[in-house]
């Protein structure tokens, strides 16, 4: 029998009560929020699938760790525990804590990028690309074409197309490429992994061209689990071993520990190069805090060190990815068009396929996320043209091939019954799709417009 059960390797010790709302209340709430799910009050949300960032449930051990916080300004015991854990689990020799992932991106971009540089990556992430641009760089997408095709079932849609890298070097020269940024389990591609064999090829390419390889390791454990399940020769390796191997292939890393590592806040910049570490230490005191806390409380660093160890447990990861796959399978049974294969942290609805009557310039994914909230209080997030923003030189909208709504699953938070509610709500919204109207901006922020932009319905 093909075993599909994925029961959690934990039990529930404490619960957080939720408010149930009526449809009328939700209609009013989304209107007040300018049809932007980021602007809803979380009180008015029933099942919150906005993000998997900072919303995981910490374990009893992590909470116990919080009580062991050493809140000294300098040289906190918890920093040394974190630094040692990063060495042991992720292989990086030096760790600079930051308040979250984008703090690390800012420091790294400022140190390495010069005006006119190009930074290739396996698809962009919003904050990562913006920090590269603010430092004077231009992001170049070098992910394989399959990643932009929601119907492709390629097992490693996070892979890099080396021909695209070669073409970039021919066009601009390797001296204009300070580093390559490789994300594990690529968020914007739908939570899709990169294979070890592809990463090894990228490593060889970087050595050949003497270009640094930086790892956005926000969801590295989820990527490692997919390698274990899908890549030849890795079936008998543990997630922990695979995580270590992935990190060892790269030179430095930015981490948002609010995802894989299951803490509510925190991140770091890690590296093996002593000189890069020195420069990062100089900058971290400007933007974050002293290099032994970087914007994190001692207790948060302790919870993070413990969370890293829990994140690479095979049973944890099987349940984590199992729950996401359960949601994907059930949606498919109802004929919902979603990105395949199922992602690590989320299921992505193909909004353009669901709202065929709404052109991309009227933000179908934004409209679909708002409609889903009104239907049942399920909060999701747009990942399409609104998130993609505008080209910094031409001012034109980027029109990505993927116009998606992300149903992001927080770690260790919701039950299978919650997933069933989500499935029923999405199916209902699909049935009523024709009544959903497109949107237009009434307020458009200049940067990262998806966070605070406001919309109205087109009549
Ligand atoms: N890199 C990736 C791949 C991310 O998914 C995120 C955040 C960051 C960097 C930035 O980290 O939020 O700690 O500053 N992603 C969140 C999300 C916001 O909802 O996908 P941060």
Coordinates of C-alpha atoms and ligand atoms in Angstrom, one line a residue:
X1 CA 0.0 0.0 0.0
X2 CA 1.2 3.5 -0.9
X3 CA 1.5 5.1 2.6
X4 CA 0.3 8.7 2.7
X5 CA -0.2 9.3 6.4
X6 CA 1.9 12.0 7.9
X7 CA 0.9 12.3 11.5
X8 CA 2.8 14.8 13.6
X9 CA 5.6 13.7 15.9
X10 CA 4.3 15.9 18.7
X11 CA 1.1 16.6 20.7
X12 CA -0.6 19.8 21.6
X13 CA 0.0 21.3 25.0
X14 CA -1.5 24.8 24.7
X15 CA -4.1 26.3 22.3
X16 CA -4.8 29.8 21.0
X17 CA -8.5 30.6 20.7
X18 CA -9.8 32.1 17.5
X19 CA -12.6 34.5 16.8
X20 CA -15.2 33.3 14.3
X21 CA -16.6 36.1 12.0
X22 CA -19.6 36.4 9.7
X23 CA -19.4 37.0 6.0
X24 CA -20.7 40.6 6.5
X25 CA -17.9 41.3 9.0
X26 CA -15.3 40.0 6.5
X27 CA -16.7 42.0 3.6
X28 CA -16.3 45.1 5.7
X29 CA -12.8 44.1 6.9
X30 CA -11.4 43.5 3.4
X31 CA -12.9 46.7 2.1
X32 CA -11.2 48.6 5.0
X33 CA -8.0 46.8 4.2
X34 CA -8.0 48.0 0.6
X35 CA -8.4 44.5 -0.6
X36 CA -4.9 43.7 0.7
X37 CA -4.7 40.7 3.1
X38 CA -1.5 42.3 4.6
X39 CA -3.7 45.1 5.9
X40 CA -6.3 42.9 7.7
X41 CA -6.2 42.7 11.5
X42 CA -5.2 39.2 12.5
X43 CA -8.1 39.0 14.9
X44 CA -10.4 39.0 11.9
X45 CA -8.7 36.0 10.4
X46 CA -9.7 32.4 11.1
X47 CA -7.0 30.3 9.4
X48 CA -3.9 32.4 8.7
X49 CA -2.0 31.2 5.7
X50 CA -0.5 34.6 4.9
X51 CA 3.0 33.3 5.5
X52 CA 5.1 30.7 7.2
X53 CA 7.4 33.4 8.5
X54 CA 7.6 33.9 12.3
X55 CA 4.3 32.1 12.8
X56 CA 5.4 28.6 13.7
X57 CA 4.7 27.0 17.0
X58 CA 7.8 26.7 19.2
X59 CA 8.4 23.5 21.1
X60 CA 8.4 23.1 24.9
X61 CA 12.2 22.9 24.6
X62 CA 12.4 26.2 22.7
X63 CA 10.2 27.9 25.3
X64 CA 12.4 26.4 28.1
X65 CA 15.3 27.9 26.2
X66 CA 13.7 31.3 26.3
X67 CA 14.0 31.2 30.1
X68 CA 17.8 30.6 29.7
X69 CA 18.2 33.9 27.9
X70 CA 21.5 35.8 28.8
X71 CA 20.5 39.4 28.1
X72 CA 24.0 40.8 28.4
X73 CA 24.8 43.5 25.9
X74 CA 28.0 41.8 24.8
X75 CA 29.1 38.2 24.6
X76 CA 25.8 36.5 25.5
X77 CA 26.1 32.8 26.3
X78 CA 23.2 32.2 23.8
X79 CA 25.2 33.8 21.0
X80 CA 28.0 31.2 21.4
X81 CA 25.4 28.4 21.5
X82 CA 23.9 29.8 18.2
X83 CA 27.4 30.2 16.6
X84 CA 28.3 26.6 17.5
X85 CA 25.0 25.3 16.2
X86 CA 25.4 27.1 12.9
X87 CA 28.9 25.5 12.6
X88 CA 27.7 22.0 13.6
X89 CA 24.5 21.9 11.5
X90 CA 25.2 24.4 8.6
X91 CA 29.0 24.2 8.4
X92 CA 29.6 28.0 8.3
X93 CA 32.5 29.2 10.5
X94 CA 31.3 32.7 11.4
X95 CA 27.8 33.9 12.3
X96 CA 26.5 37.5 12.5
X97 CA 23.0 37.6 14.0
X98 CA 20.5 40.0 12.5
X99 CA 16.9 40.9 13.4
X100 CA 15.6 38.8 10.4
X101 CA 16.6 37.7 6.9
X102 CA 16.5 41.1 5.2
X103 CA 18.9 42.5 7.8
X104 CA 21.5 40.0 6.6
X105 CA 20.6 40.8 3.0
X106 CA 21.2 44.4 3.5
X107 CA 24.7 43.9 5.1
X108 CA 25.8 41.4 2.5
X109 CA 24.6 43.6 -0.5
X110 CA 26.3 46.7 0.9
X111 CA 29.6 44.8 1.3
X112 CA 29.7 42.9 -1.9
X113 CA 27.8 44.9 -4.6
X114 CA 29.2 47.9 -6.5
X115 CA 27.2 50.2 -8.7
X116 CA 26.7 48.5 -12.1
X117 CA 27.1 45.0 -10.9
X118 CA 24.9 42.0 -11.7
X119 CA 23.7 39.4 -9.3
X120 CA 22.3 36.2 -10.8
X121 CA 19.9 34.1 -8.7
X122 CA 17.5 31.2 -9.1
X123 CA 14.5 33.5 -9.3
X124 CA 14.1 36.7 -7.2
X125 CA 12.8 37.1 -3.7
X126 CA 11.2 40.5 -3.0
X127 CA 13.5 41.8 -0.2
X128 CA 16.6 40.2 -1.6
X129 CA 16.3 41.8 -5.0
X130 CA 15.5 45.2 -3.5
X131 CA 18.6 45.2 -1.3
X132 CA 20.6 44.2 -4.4
X133 CA 19.1 47.1 -6.3
X134 CA 19.6 49.6 -3.4
X135 CA 23.3 48.7 -3.4
X136 CA 23.5 49.5 -7.2
X137 CA 23.1 46.0 -8.5
X138 CA 20.8 44.4 -11.1
X139 CA 19.2 41.0 -10.4
X140 CA 19.4 38.5 -13.2
X141 CA 17.1 35.4 -13.2
X142 CA 19.1 32.2 -14.0
X143 CA 16.5 29.6 -12.9
X144 CA 15.5 26.9 -15.4
X145 CA 12.6 27.8 -17.7
X146 CA 10.4 25.0 -16.1
X147 CA 10.2 27.1 -12.9
X148 CA 8.1 29.7 -14.7
X149 CA 5.6 27.1 -15.9
X150 CA 3.0 26.3 -13.3
X151 CA 2.1 23.0 -15.2
X152 CA 5.7 21.6 -15.4
X153 CA 6.2 18.7 -12.9
X154 CA 10.0 18.9 -13.0
X155 CA 11.2 17.5 -9.6
X156 CA 13.8 20.3 -9.1
X157 CA 12.3 23.5 -10.4
X158 CA 14.8 25.5 -8.3
X159 CA 17.7 24.4 -10.5
X160 CA 20.0 26.9 -12.2
X161 CA 20.3 27.0 -16.0
X162 CA 24.1 27.1 -16.5
X163 CA 23.7 28.4 -20.1
X164 CA 22.0 31.5 -18.6
X165 CA 25.0 32.0 -16.4
X166 CA 27.4 31.5 -19.3
X167 CA 25.5 34.0 -21.4
X168 CA 25.6 36.6 -18.6
X169 CA 29.4 36.3 -18.2
X170 CA 29.8 36.7 -22.0
X171 CA 27.6 39.8 -21.9
X172 CA 28.9 41.6 -18.8
X173 CA 32.2 39.8 -17.8
X174 CA 32.8 37.9 -14.6
X175 CA 34.3 41.0 -12.8
X176 CA 30.8 42.5 -12.8
X177 CA 29.3 39.6 -10.9
X178 CA 30.2 39.8 -7.2
X179 CA 28.4 36.6 -6.3
X180 CA 25.6 34.3 -7.2
X181 CA 22.6 34.0 -4.9
X182 CA 21.1 30.5 -4.7
X183 CA 18.0 30.0 -2.7
X184 CA 17.1 26.5 -1.4
X185 CA 13.4 25.7 -1.9
X186 CA 12.7 28.7 -4.1
X187 CA 9.9 30.7 -2.6
X188 CA 8.6 32.6 -5.6
X189 CA 8.8 29.4 -7.8
X190 CA 6.3 27.8 -5.5
X191 CA 8.6 26.4 -2.8
X192 CA 10.5 24.3 -5.3
X193 CA 13.9 22.6 -4.5
X194 CA 17.3 22.7 -6.2
X195 CA 19.1 19.3 -6.6
X196 CA 22.5 18.6 -5.1
X197 CA 23.8 17.6 -8.5
X198 CA 22.8 21.0 -9.9
X199 CA 24.2 22.8 -6.9
X200 CA 27.5 21.0 -7.4
X201 CA 27.6 22.1 -11.0
X202 CA 27.0 25.7 -9.9
X203 CA 29.8 25.3 -7.4
X204 CA 32.2 24.1 -10.1
X205 CA 31.1 27.0 -12.3
X206 CA 31.7 29.5 -9.5
X207 CA 35.2 28.0 -8.9
X208 CA 36.0 28.3 -12.6
X209 CA 35.0 31.9 -12.8
X210 CA 36.2 32.8 -9.2
X211 CA 32.7 34.0 -8.2
X212 CA 31.4 33.6 -4.7
X213 CA 28.4 31.4 -4.0
X214 CA 25.9 32.8 -1.5
X215 CA 23.1 30.7 -0.2
X216 CA 19.6 32.0 0.8
X217 CA 19.1 29.2 3.3
X218 CA 15.7 30.3 4.6
X219 CA 14.1 26.9 3.7
X220 CA 17.2 24.6 3.4
X221 CA 15.7 21.8 5.6
X222 CA 12.7 21.6 3.3
X223 CA 14.9 21.4 0.3
X224 CA 17.0 18.7 1.9
X225 CA 13.8 16.6 2.5
X226 CA 12.9 16.8 -1.2
X227 CA 16.5 15.7 -2.1
X228 CA 16.1 12.7 0.2
X229 CA 12.7 11.8 -1.4
X230 CA 13.7 12.5 -5.0
X231 CA 17.4 12.5 -5.8
X232 CA 19.3 9.4 -6.7
X233 CA 21.7 8.3 -4.0
X234 CA 20.2 10.3 -1.1
X235 CA 17.4 8.0 0.1
X236 CA 19.5 6.7 3.0
X237 CA 20.9 10.0 4.1
X238 CA 19.2 12.0 6.9
X239 CA 17.8 15.5 6.4
X240 CA 20.5 16.6 8.8
X241 CA 23.3 15.2 6.7
X242 CA 21.9 16.6 3.5
X243 CA 21.4 20.1 5.0
X244 CA 25.1 20.0 6.0
X245 CA 26.2 18.9 2.5
X246 CA 24.2 21.7 0.8
X247 CA 25.6 24.4 3.1
X248 CA 29.2 23.0 2.6
X249 CA 28.9 23.6 -1.1
X250 CA 28.4 27.4 -0.6
X251 CA 30.6 30.2 0.8
X252 CA 28.2 32.3 2.8
X253 CA 24.5 32.4 3.7
X254 CA 21.7 34.7 4.6
X255 CA 19.1 33.2 6.8
X256 CA 15.6 34.2 7.9
X257 CA 15.2 31.9 10.9
X258 CA 11.5 32.7 11.1
X259 CA 10.8 29.8 8.7
X260 CA 12.7 26.5 8.9
X261 CA 14.1 27.2 12.4
X262 CA 10.7 27.9 13.9
X263 CA 11.3 31.1 15.9
X264 CA 9.1 34.2 15.8
X265 CA 12.0 36.6 15.0
X266 CA 15.6 36.4 14.0
X267 CA 18.1 35.7 11.3
X268 CA 21.8 35.8 10.5
X269 CA 24.5 36.2 8.0
X270 CA 27.0 33.3 8.0
X271 CA 30.3 32.8 6.1
X272 CA 33.6 31.0 6.0
X273 CA 35.8 33.9 5.0
X274 CA 37.4 35.8 7.9
X275 CA 37.7 39.1 6.0
X276 CA 34.0 39.1 5.0
X277 CA 33.2 38.4 8.6
X278 CA 35.2 41.4 9.7
X279 CA 33.4 43.7 7.3
X280 CA 30.0 42.3 8.3
X281 CA 30.9 42.9 12.0
X282 CA 31.6 46.6 11.1
X283 CA 28.3 47.0 9.4
X284 CA 26.1 45.1 11.7
X285 CA 26.7 47.6 14.5
X286 CA 25.4 50.3 12.2
X287 CA 22.1 48.7 11.3
X288 CA 21.3 45.9 13.8
X289 CA 23.3 45.8 17.0
X290 CA 26.6 44.5 18.4
X291 CA 28.0 41.5 16.5
X292 CA 27.0 39.1 19.3
X293 CA 23.3 40.0 19.2
X294 CA 22.6 41.8 16.0
X295 CA 19.1 42.8 16.9
X296 CA 18.1 39.6 18.7
X297 CA 17.5 39.1 22.4
X298 CA 19.6 36.5 24.1
X299 CA 16.4 34.4 24.7
X300 CA 15.6 34.5 21.0
X301 CA 19.1 33.3 20.0
X302 CA 18.6 30.4 22.4
X303 CA 15.3 29.4 20.9
X304 CA 16.8 29.7 17.5
X305 CA 19.7 27.4 18.4
X306 CA 17.2 24.8 19.6
X307 CA 14.9 25.3 16.6
X308 CA 17.7 24.6 14.2
X309 CA 18.3 21.2 15.7
X310 CA 14.5 20.4 15.6
X311 CA 14.2 21.5 12.0
X312 CA 16.5 18.8 10.6
X313 CA 14.6 15.9 12.3
X314 CA 13.4 13.5 9.6
X315 CA 10.0 12.8 11.3
X316 CA 9.4 16.5 11.7
X317 CA 10.1 17.2 8.1
X318 CA 8.0 14.2 6.9
X319 CA 5.0 15.6 8.8
X320 CA 5.7 19.2 7.7
X321 CA 5.9 18.4 4.0
X322 CA 3.2 15.8 4.4
X323 CA 0.7 18.3 5.6
X324 CA 1.4 20.6 2.6
X325 CA 1.1 17.7 0.2
X326 CA -2.2 16.7 1.9
X327 CA -3.6 20.2 1.1
X328 CA -2.3 19.9 -2.5
X329 CA -3.9 16.5 -3.0
X330 CA -7.3 17.5 -1.6
X331 CA -7.4 20.7 -3.8
X332 CA -6.5 18.7 -6.8
X333 CA -9.4 16.3 -6.1
X334 CA -11.7 19.3 -6.4
X335 CA -10.1 20.3 -9.7
X336 CA -8.3 23.4 -8.4
X337 CA -5.4 24.4 -10.7
X338 CA -2.2 24.6 -8.5
X339 CA 1.5 24.7 -9.1
X340 CA 3.1 21.2 -9.3
X341 CA 4.9 19.6 -7.8
X342 CA 3.6 20.7 -4.4
X343 CA 5.9 23.2 -2.7
X344 CA 7.7 22.7 0.6
X345 CA 6.1 25.6 2.6
X346 CA 2.9 26.3 0.6
X347 CA 0.4 25.4 -2.1
X348 CA 0.1 28.0 -4.8
X349 CA -3.2 28.5 -6.6
X350 CA -3.0 29.4 -10.3
X351 CA -5.0 32.6 -10.1
X352 CA -4.9 33.3 -13.8
X353 CA -6.4 29.9 -14.6
X354 CA -9.1 30.4 -11.9
X355 CA -10.0 34.0 -12.9
X356 CA -9.7 33.8 -16.6
X357 CA -11.9 36.9 -17.0
X358 CA -9.5 39.2 -15.0
X359 CA -6.5 40.4 -17.1
X360 CA -3.1 40.4 -15.3
X361 CA -3.1 44.3 -15.2
X362 CA -6.2 44.0 -12.9
X363 CA -4.3 41.8 -10.4
X364 CA -6.2 38.4 -10.5
X365 CA -4.2 36.9 -7.7
X366 CA -4.8 39.9 -5.4
X367 CA -8.5 39.7 -6.2
X368 CA -8.6 36.0 -5.6
X369 CA -6.9 36.3 -2.2
X370 CA -9.4 38.9 -1.1
X371 CA -12.3 36.7 -2.3
X372 CA -11.0 33.7 -0.4
X373 CA -10.8 35.7 2.8
X374 CA -14.4 36.9 2.4
X375 CA -15.6 33.3 1.8
X376 CA -14.2 31.8 5.0
X377 CA -11.7 34.0 6.8
X378 CA -8.8 32.1 5.3
X379 CA -5.9 34.6 4.8
X380 CA -3.6 34.0 1.9
X381 CA -1.1 36.2 -0.1
X382 CA -0.7 37.4 -3.6
X383 CA 2.4 36.3 -5.4
X384 CA 2.1 37.7 -8.9
X385 CA 2.3 41.1 -10.6
X386 CA 1.7 43.1 -7.4
X387 CA 4.6 41.4 -5.6
X388 CA 6.8 41.6 -8.8
X389 CA 6.7 45.4 -8.7
X390 CA 8.0 47.7 -11.3
X391 CA 11.3 47.7 -13.3
X392 CA 13.6 50.2 -11.6
X393 CA 14.8 51.7 -14.9
X394 CA 11.6 51.8 -17.1
X395 CA 9.0 52.1 -14.3
X396 CA 6.9 49.4 -16.1
X397 CA 5.1 46.7 -14.2
X398 CA 6.9 43.3 -14.2
X399 CA 4.4 40.8 -15.6
X400 CA 5.6 37.5 -14.2
X401 CA 4.4 34.3 -15.9
X402 CA 3.3 33.0 -12.5
X403 CA 0.2 34.8 -11.2
X404 CA -0.3 33.0 -7.9
X405 CA -2.1 33.0 -4.6
X406 CA 0.0 31.4 -1.9
X407 CA -1.6 29.2 0.8
X408 CA 1.4 29.2 3.2
X409 CA 1.4 26.6 6.0
X410 CA 2.8 27.7 9.3
X411 CA 4.9 24.9 11.0
X412 CA 3.2 22.9 13.7
X413 CA 0.2 25.2 14.0
X414 CA -2.9 23.9 12.1
X415 CA -4.6 20.5 12.0
X416 CA -5.8 18.4 9.1
X417 CA -9.4 19.6 9.8
X418 CA -8.2 23.2 9.2
X419 CA -6.8 22.1 5.9
X420 CA -10.2 20.6 5.0
X421 CA -11.8 23.9 5.7
X422 CA -9.3 25.6 3.3
X423 CA -10.1 23.1 0.6
X424 CA -13.8 23.6 0.8
X425 CA -13.4 27.4 0.8
X426 CA -11.2 27.4 -2.3
X427 CA -13.6 25.1 -4.1
X428 CA -16.5 27.4 -3.3
X429 CA -14.6 30.5 -4.5
X430 CA -13.8 28.6 -7.7
X431 CA -17.5 27.9 -8.2
X432 CA -18.3 31.6 -7.8
X433 CA -15.2 32.8 -9.8
X434 CA -17.1 34.7 -12.4
X435 CA -18.5 37.1 -9.8
X436 CA -15.0 38.2 -8.7
X437 CA -14.0 41.6 -9.9
X438 CA -10.5 42.8 -10.9
X439 CA -8.7 45.5 -8.9
X440 CA -6.9 48.8 -9.4
X441 CA -4.5 50.6 -7.1
X442 CA -5.7 53.5 -5.1
X443 CA -2.4 53.8 -3.2
X444 CA 0.8 52.3 -4.6
X445 CA 4.0 52.4 -2.4
X446 CA 7.2 52.9 -4.3
X447 CA 9.0 49.9 -2.8
X448 CA 7.7 46.4 -1.9
X449 CA 4.2 47.6 -2.9
X450 CA 2.4 44.4 -2.0
X451 CA 2.9 45.0 1.8
X452 CA 0.9 48.3 2.0
X453 CA -0.7 48.9 -1.4
X454 CA -4.5 49.6 -1.4
X455 CA -6.9 48.7 -4.1
X456 CA -10.5 49.2 -5.2
X457 CA -12.7 46.9 -7.2
X458 CA -13.3 47.7 -10.9
X459 CA -17.0 48.1 -11.5
Ligands
LIG1 N1 14.5 35.0 1.6 C1 13.4 34.3 1.4 C2 13.5 33.1 0.4 C3 12.3 34.6 2.0 O1 11.2 33.8 1.8 C4 12.2 35.7 2.9 C5 11.0 36.0 3.6 C6 13.4 36.4 3.1 C7 14.5 36.1 2.4 C8 13.4 37.6 4.0 O2 13.5 37.2 5.3 O3 11.3 38.2 6.2 O4 13.1 37.4 7.7 O5 13.4 39.5 6.4 N2 9.9 35.6 3.3 C9 8.6 35.8 4.0 C10 7.5 35.2 3.2 C11 8.4 37.3 4.3 O6 6.4 35.4 3.7 O7 7.8 34.5 2.3 P1 12.8 38.1 6.5

